[in-house]
Amino acid sequence: MTGVTVVGGGVIGLTSALALAEAGHRVTCVRDVPAAGTVSAVAGGLWFPYHVEPRERVVGWGTVTLERFRSLVDLPAAGVTFREGVMVERGPADRWWTEGVDRWREAASAELPPGAPSGVVCTVPLVTMPVHLAWLEERCRHVGVVLDEGRVEDVEQVEDDVVVVAAGLRSGALVGDDGPQPSRGQVALLANPGLERWLVDDDHPDGMVYAIPHPDWVVCGGTDVLGASDTEPDARVHAGILARVRSVVPELADAEVLGARVGLRPVAPSVRLAHSTVRGRRVVTNYGHGGAGVTLSWGCAEEVVRLVAEGHGP
């Protein structure tokens, strides 16, 4: 049994803590904000490796996560379903991400927004993040993870044998590198009028469009502004999101607006998942997941467990 402190309480931190505890380690998870206050809570929760590298590793991590989500669909408290939807393509088809997807097909023209030449129809996990994060916290407590509220400013503050840095945008400062950059994502929340199919049209000529339906609301987007760190919703951006999504998804034309949210994606040239020594401390880093924290969460958590056990990188 190794004493491990996980710094970070979003989906990456919580899955890392849970996987480590399930592997028999003594785990403390320290977070400066509760899970409901993290960028993970704003996420649409669709399994898709968005804005993340390197592809050759992402496929493996994503496939592991997809299979773990498959095992959770019969647990309503976990907030995981599998839903069919359309990934719209407006440029050359680049379908590297389908490697881990069981069933997919070409989208018919009637399934595509006007002007879109092609797309992929597939069934993938859809995770209702406030529900899933609460379930992760409960599972962590059940297997003995100590969930502490606090702010770690330096890995030297931590007394355990190993520190797992999974603090999103704050991670770089803890280990002395440039760390991830923020990419501002604003979404609109609409009451769900019965929409069941998701749609993503990242390259829509009027701006990014997506509609991700959950039982009571639809997460509609969106924006992806690298380097922007303002977390207050912008009314003009909000109006633009509503206009685009209602044009592309007519079922939402009269849906009640529930609000707007902003999250800052932690974007890096590649996910930093490695073992290192920082100021004499054993550290495993797990950050830089961009817009794919949910998608890679369990795969990366499994690798964290391996790195803690082996004491060296991939």
CSV table of C-alpha atoms in Angstrom, one decimal:
chain,number,residue,atom,x,y,z
A,1,MET,CA,0.0,0.0,0.0
A,2,THR,CA,1.4,3.4,-1.1
A,3,GLY,CA,0.2,6.7,0.4
A,4,VAL,CA,-0.9,8.9,-2.5
A,5,THR,CA,-2.3,12.4,-2.6
A,6,VAL,CA,-4.2,13.4,-5.7
A,7,VAL,CA,-4.3,17.2,-6.2
A,8,GLY,CA,-7.4,18.1,-8.2
A,9,GLY,CA,-11.1,17.3,-7.8
A,10,GLY,CA,-12.6,17.3,-11.3
A,11,VAL,CA,-13.3,14.3,-13.4
A,12,ILE,CA,-9.5,13.6,-13.9
A,13,GLY,CA,-8.7,13.9,-10.2
A,14,LEU,CA,-11.6,11.9,-9.0
A,15,THR,CA,-11.2,9.0,-11.4
A,16,SER,CA,-7.5,8.9,-10.6
A,17,ALA,CA,-8.2,8.8,-6.9
A,18,LEU,CA,-10.9,6.1,-7.3
A,19,ALA,CA,-8.7,3.9,-9.5
A,20,LEU,CA,-5.8,4.2,-7.1
A,21,ALA,CA,-7.9,3.3,-4.1
A,22,GLU,CA,-9.5,0.3,-6.0
A,23,ALA,CA,-5.9,-0.8,-6.6
A,24,GLY,CA,-5.2,-0.9,-2.9
A,25,HIS,CA,-3.5,2.4,-2.2
A,26,ARG,CA,-4.2,4.8,0.6
A,27,VAL,CA,-5.5,7.9,-1.1
A,28,THR,CA,-6.3,11.5,-0.2
A,29,CYS,CA,-7.8,13.8,-2.8
A,30,VAL,CA,-7.3,17.5,-2.1
A,31,ARG,CA,-9.3,20.0,-4.1
A,32,ASP,CA,-9.6,23.8,-3.7
A,33,VAL,CA,-13.2,23.8,-5.2
A,34,PRO,CA,-15.8,21.0,-5.0
A,35,ALA,CA,-16.5,18.9,-8.1
A,36,ALA,CA,-19.6,21.0,-8.9
A,37,GLY,CA,-17.4,24.1,-9.3
A,38,THR,CA,-14.8,22.6,-11.7
A,39,VAL,CA,-14.7,22.8,-15.5
A,40,SER,CA,-15.8,19.2,-15.5
A,41,ALA,CA,-19.3,20.2,-14.3
A,42,VAL,CA,-19.7,22.5,-17.3
A,43,ALA,CA,-18.8,19.8,-19.8
A,44,GLY,CA,-21.3,18.5,-22.3
A,45,GLY,CA,-20.3,14.9,-21.3
A,46,LEU,CA,-20.1,13.5,-24.8
A,47,TRP,CA,-17.5,10.8,-25.4
A,48,PHE,CA,-15.3,12.4,-28.1
A,49,PRO,CA,-11.5,13.2,-28.1
A,50,TYR,CA,-11.9,16.9,-28.7
A,51,HIS,CA,-8.9,19.3,-28.8
A,52,VAL,CA,-6.4,16.8,-27.4
A,53,GLU,CA,-3.1,15.1,-28.4
A,54,PRO,CA,-1.3,12.8,-29.1
A,55,ARG,CA,-3.7,10.8,-31.2
A,56,GLU,CA,-1.8,7.5,-30.9
A,57,ARG,CA,-2.2,7.6,-27.1
A,58,VAL,CA,-5.6,9.2,-27.1
A,59,VAL,CA,-7.2,6.3,-29.0
A,60,GLY,CA,-6.0,3.8,-26.3
A,61,TRP,CA,-7.1,6.0,-23.3
A,62,GLY,CA,-10.4,6.7,-24.9
A,63,THR,CA,-11.2,3.1,-25.7
A,64,VAL,CA,-10.5,2.1,-22.1
A,65,THR,CA,-12.8,4.9,-20.9
A,66,LEU,CA,-15.5,3.9,-23.4
A,67,GLU,CA,-15.5,0.3,-22.0
A,68,ARG,CA,-15.7,1.6,-18.4
A,69,PHE,CA,-18.7,3.7,-19.3
A,70,ARG,CA,-20.3,0.7,-20.9
A,71,SER,CA,-20.1,-1.1,-17.6
A,72,LEU,CA,-21.9,1.8,-15.8
A,73,VAL,CA,-25.0,2.1,-18.0
A,74,ASP,CA,-27.0,-0.1,-15.7
A,75,LEU,CA,-26.3,2.2,-12.7
A,76,PRO,CA,-28.6,5.2,-12.9
A,77,ALA,CA,-26.6,7.0,-10.2
A,78,ALA,CA,-23.5,7.1,-12.4
A,79,GLY,CA,-25.3,9.3,-15.0
A,80,VAL,CA,-24.0,7.3,-18.1
A,81,THR,CA,-26.1,6.5,-21.1
A,82,PHE,CA,-25.2,5.6,-24.7
A,83,ARG,CA,-26.9,7.8,-27.4
A,84,GLU,CA,-26.8,7.9,-31.1
A,85,GLY,CA,-25.9,11.2,-32.8
A,86,VAL,CA,-24.2,12.9,-35.7
A,87,MET,CA,-20.6,14.2,-36.0
A,88,VAL,CA,-20.8,16.6,-38.9
A,89,GLU,CA,-17.8,16.9,-41.3
A,90,ARG,CA,-17.3,20.0,-43.4
A,91,GLY,CA,-13.7,19.4,-44.5
A,92,PRO,CA,-11.8,16.3,-45.4
A,93,ALA,CA,-13.0,13.3,-43.4
A,94,ASP,CA,-10.7,12.6,-40.5
A,95,ARG,CA,-12.1,9.6,-38.7
A,96,TRP,CA,-9.2,8.5,-36.6
A,97,TRP,CA,-11.3,8.7,-33.4
A,98,THR,CA,-13.7,6.0,-34.6
A,99,GLU,CA,-11.1,3.3,-34.0
A,100,GLY,CA,-12.6,2.6,-30.5
A,101,VAL,CA,-16.2,2.9,-31.6
A,102,ASP,CA,-18.2,-0.3,-32.1
A,103,ARG,CA,-20.8,0.9,-34.5
A,104,TRP,CA,-20.8,3.9,-36.9
A,105,ARG,CA,-22.0,4.6,-40.4
A,106,GLU,CA,-22.1,7.4,-43.0
A,107,ALA,CA,-24.7,10.1,-42.2
A,108,ALA,CA,-27.5,10.3,-44.7
A,109,SER,CA,-28.0,13.8,-46.3
A,110,ALA,CA,-31.3,14.2,-44.4
A,111,GLU,CA,-29.4,13.8,-41.1
A,112,LEU,CA,-27.0,16.7,-41.9
A,113,PRO,CA,-27.3,20.4,-41.5
A,114,PRO,CA,-27.7,22.4,-44.8
A,115,GLY,CA,-24.3,22.7,-46.6
A,116,ALA,CA,-22.6,19.9,-44.7
A,117,PRO,CA,-21.2,17.3,-47.2
A,118,SER,CA,-20.7,14.4,-44.8
A,119,GLY,CA,-20.8,13.1,-41.3
A,120,VAL,CA,-20.6,10.1,-39.1
A,121,VAL,CA,-23.6,8.6,-37.2
A,122,CYS,CA,-22.5,6.6,-34.1
A,123,THR,CA,-23.6,5.6,-30.6
A,124,VAL,CA,-21.2,6.7,-27.8
A,125,PRO,CA,-21.4,7.4,-24.1
A,126,LEU,CA,-23.2,10.5,-23.0
A,127,VAL,CA,-22.4,11.5,-19.3
A,128,THR,CA,-24.6,13.8,-17.3
A,129,MET,CA,-21.7,15.5,-15.5
A,130,PRO,CA,-23.3,16.8,-12.3
A,131,VAL,CA,-24.7,13.4,-11.7
A,132,HIS,CA,-21.5,11.5,-12.6
A,133,LEU,CA,-19.3,13.8,-10.5
A,134,ALA,CA,-21.5,13.2,-7.4
A,135,TRP,CA,-21.3,9.5,-8.1
A,136,LEU,CA,-17.5,9.6,-8.4
A,137,GLU,CA,-17.3,11.4,-5.0
A,138,GLU,CA,-19.6,8.8,-3.4
A,139,ARG,CA,-17.6,5.9,-4.8
A,140,CYS,CA,-14.4,7.5,-3.7
A,141,ARG,CA,-15.7,7.8,-0.1
A,142,HIS,CA,-17.0,4.2,-0.3
A,143,VAL,CA,-13.5,2.8,-1.1
A,144,GLY,CA,-11.8,4.9,1.5
A,145,VAL,CA,-10.6,8.0,-0.3
A,146,VAL,CA,-10.3,10.9,2.0
A,147,LEU,CA,-11.7,14.0,0.2
A,148,ASP,CA,-10.1,17.1,1.6
A,149,GLU,CA,-10.9,20.7,0.9
A,150,GLY,CA,-7.8,22.8,0.5
A,151,ARG,CA,-5.3,24.4,-1.8
A,152,VAL,CA,-1.9,22.9,-2.5
A,153,GLU,CA,0.5,25.5,-3.7
A,154,ASP,CA,3.6,23.3,-3.8
A,155,VAL,CA,4.1,19.6,-4.0
A,156,GLU,CA,6.5,19.9,-1.0
A,157,GLN,CA,3.3,20.6,1.2
A,158,VAL,CA,2.2,17.0,0.6
A,159,GLU,CA,3.5,14.4,3.0
A,160,ASP,CA,2.4,11.2,1.2
A,161,ASP,CA,4.8,8.9,-0.8
A,162,VAL,CA,3.5,10.0,-4.2
A,163,VAL,CA,1.7,13.2,-5.4
A,164,VAL,CA,-0.6,12.9,-8.4
A,165,VAL,CA,-1.0,16.3,-10.0
A,166,ALA,CA,-4.4,16.4,-11.7
A,167,ALA,CA,-5.3,20.1,-11.1
A,168,GLY,CA,-6.1,21.2,-14.7
A,169,LEU,CA,-5.0,24.7,-15.4
A,170,ARG,CA,-3.1,24.9,-12.0
A,171,SER,CA,-1.0,21.8,-12.7
A,172,GLY,CA,1.9,23.5,-14.4
A,173,ALA,CA,2.6,25.8,-11.5
A,174,LEU,CA,2.8,22.9,-9.2
A,175,VAL,CA,5.4,21.0,-11.2
A,176,GLY,CA,7.3,24.0,-12.6
A,177,ASP,CA,6.4,23.8,-16.3
A,178,ASP,CA,4.4,26.0,-18.6
A,179,GLY,CA,1.3,24.0,-18.0
A,180,PRO,CA,-1.9,24.0,-19.9
A,181,GLN,CA,-3.4,27.1,-21.5
A,182,PRO,CA,-7.0,28.1,-20.9
A,183,SER,CA,-9.5,27.8,-23.8
A,184,ARG,CA,-12.7,29.5,-23.0
A,185,GLY,CA,-15.9,27.4,-23.7
A,186,GLN,CA,-19.3,29.1,-23.2
A,187,VAL,CA,-22.5,27.0,-23.4
A,188,ALA,CA,-26.2,27.6,-23.2
A,189,LEU,CA,-28.5,25.3,-21.2
A,190,LEU,CA,-32.0,24.7,-22.6
A,191,ALA,CA,-34.8,22.7,-21.2
A,192,ASN,CA,-35.0,19.4,-23.0
A,193,PRO,CA,-38.3,19.2,-25.0
A,194,GLY,CA,-37.7,15.5,-25.8
A,195,LEU,CA,-34.5,15.6,-27.9
A,196,GLU,CA,-32.7,12.3,-27.8
A,197,ARG,CA,-30.0,12.6,-30.5
A,198,TRP,CA,-26.9,14.6,-30.1
A,199,LEU,CA,-25.3,16.7,-32.9
A,200,VAL,CA,-21.8,18.2,-33.2
A,201,ASP,CA,-20.9,20.6,-36.0
A,202,ASP,CA,-17.6,22.1,-35.0
A,203,ASP,CA,-16.9,23.8,-38.4
A,204,HIS,CA,-20.3,25.4,-39.0
A,205,PRO,CA,-19.7,28.6,-41.1
A,206,ASP,CA,-21.4,30.7,-38.4
A,207,GLY,CA,-19.4,29.2,-35.6
A,208,MET,CA,-19.3,26.0,-33.6
A,209,VAL,CA,-22.6,24.3,-33.0
A,210,TYR,CA,-23.4,21.4,-30.7
A,211,ALA,CA,-26.5,20.1,-28.9
A,212,ILE,CA,-26.0,17.4,-26.3
A,213,PRO,CA,-29.2,16.2,-24.7
A,214,HIS,CA,-29.5,15.1,-21.1
A,215,PRO,CA,-32.7,14.0,-19.3
A,216,ASP,CA,-33.7,17.5,-18.1
A,217,TRP,CA,-31.6,19.9,-20.2
A,218,VAL,CA,-29.6,20.2,-23.4
A,219,VAL,CA,-26.0,21.6,-23.4
A,220,CYS,CA,-25.7,23.8,-26.4
A,221,GLY,CA,-22.5,25.4,-27.7
A,222,GLY,CA,-20.4,26.8,-28.1
A,223,THR,CA,-17.0,28.5,-28.2
A,224,ASP,CA,-13.3,27.5,-28.0
A,225,VAL,CA,-11.2,30.6,-27.5
A,226,LEU,CA,-7.6,29.7,-26.8
A,227,GLY,CA,-5.9,32.0,-24.2
A,228,ALA,CA,-9.2,33.6,-23.0
A,229,SER,CA,-9.8,33.2,-19.2
A,230,ASP,CA,-12.9,35.2,-18.5
A,231,THR,CA,-15.4,33.0,-16.8
A,232,GLU,CA,-18.4,35.3,-16.9
A,233,PRO,CA,-21.0,34.5,-19.6
A,234,ASP,CA,-21.0,37.0,-22.5
A,235,ALA,CA,-24.6,38.0,-23.5
A,236,ARG,CA,-23.7,38.5,-27.1
A,237,VAL,CA,-22.0,35.1,-27.3
A,238,HIS,CA,-25.0,33.6,-25.6
A,239,ALA,CA,-27.4,35.0,-28.2
A,240,GLY,CA,-25.2,33.8,-31.0
A,241,ILE,CA,-25.1,30.2,-29.6
A,242,LEU,CA,-28.9,30.2,-29.3
A,243,ALA,CA,-29.4,31.5,-32.8
A,244,ARG,CA,-27.0,28.9,-34.3
A,245,VAL,CA,-28.3,25.9,-32.4
A,246,ARG,CA,-31.9,26.7,-33.0
A,247,SER,CA,-31.2,27.0,-36.7
A,248,VAL,CA,-29.4,23.6,-36.9
A,249,VAL,CA,-31.6,21.8,-34.4
A,250,PRO,CA,-35.2,22.9,-35.0
A,251,GLU,CA,-36.5,20.8,-32.1
A,252,LEU,CA,-34.9,23.5,-29.8
A,253,ALA,CA,-36.6,26.5,-31.5
A,254,ASP,CA,-39.0,27.1,-28.6
A,255,ALA,CA,-37.0,25.4,-25.7
A,256,GLU,CA,-36.8,27.4,-22.5
A,257,VAL,CA,-33.5,28.9,-21.8
A,258,LEU,CA,-32.2,27.8,-18.4
A,259,GLY,CA,-28.9,29.7,-18.3
A,260,ALA,CA,-25.4,30.1,-19.6
A,261,ARG,CA,-22.1,28.6,-18.3
A,262,VAL,CA,-18.4,29.1,-19.0
A,263,GLY,CA,-15.6,26.6,-18.5
A,264,LEU,CA,-11.9,26.9,-19.2
A,265,ARG,CA,-10.5,23.8,-21.0
A,266,PRO,CA,-6.9,22.9,-20.0
A,267,VAL,CA,-5.3,22.7,-23.5
A,268,ALA,CA,-1.7,21.5,-24.0
A,269,PRO,CA,0.4,20.3,-26.9
A,270,SER,CA,-0.1,16.8,-25.5
A,271,VAL,CA,-1.5,15.2,-22.3
A,272,ARG,CA,1.2,15.1,-19.7
A,273,LEU,CA,0.8,11.7,-18.1
A,274,ALA,CA,4.2,10.7,-16.7
A,275,HIS,CA,6.3,9.9,-13.6
A,276,SER,CA,8.9,12.4,-12.5
A,277,THR,CA,10.7,13.8,-9.5
A,278,VAL,CA,9.9,17.4,-8.5
A,279,ARG,CA,12.0,18.9,-5.7
A,280,GLY,CA,12.7,15.5,-4.4
A,281,ARG,CA,9.1,14.3,-4.4
A,282,ARG,CA,7.7,11.4,-6.5
A,283,VAL,CA,5.1,13.0,-8.8
A,284,VAL,CA,2.8,11.6,-11.4
A,285,THR,CA,1.3,14.2,-13.7
A,286,ASN,CA,-2.1,13.8,-15.3
A,287,TYR,CA,-3.2,17.0,-17.0
A,288,GLY,CA,-3.6,18.8,-20.4
A,289,HIS,CA,-6.7,16.9,-21.5
A,290,GLY,CA,-8.2,19.9,-23.5
A,291,GLY,CA,-11.8,19.2,-24.3
A,292,ALA,CA,-11.5,15.5,-23.6
A,293,GLY,CA,-11.3,15.0,-19.9
A,294,VAL,CA,-14.4,12.9,-19.7
A,295,THR,CA,-13.4,10.9,-22.8
A,296,LEU,CA,-10.0,10.0,-21.4
A,297,SER,CA,-10.7,9.9,-17.7
A,298,TRP,CA,-10.7,6.2,-17.0
A,299,GLY,CA,-7.9,5.3,-19.5
A,300,CYS,CA,-5.6,7.9,-18.0
A,301,ALA,CA,-6.6,6.8,-14.4
A,302,GLU,CA,-5.5,3.3,-15.2
A,303,GLU,CA,-2.2,4.6,-16.4
A,304,VAL,CA,-1.8,6.6,-13.3
A,305,VAL,CA,-2.1,3.4,-11.3
A,306,ARG,CA,0.5,1.8,-13.4
A,307,LEU,CA,2.9,4.7,-13.0
A,308,VAL,CA,2.5,4.8,-9.2
A,309,ALA,CA,3.2,1.1,-9.1
A,310,GLU,CA,6.1,1.0,-11.5
A,311,GLY,CA,7.7,4.3,-10.5
A,312,HIS,CA,8.7,5.3,-14.0
A,313,GLY,CA,7.2,6.7,-17.2
A,314,PRO,CA,5.7,4.9,-20.3
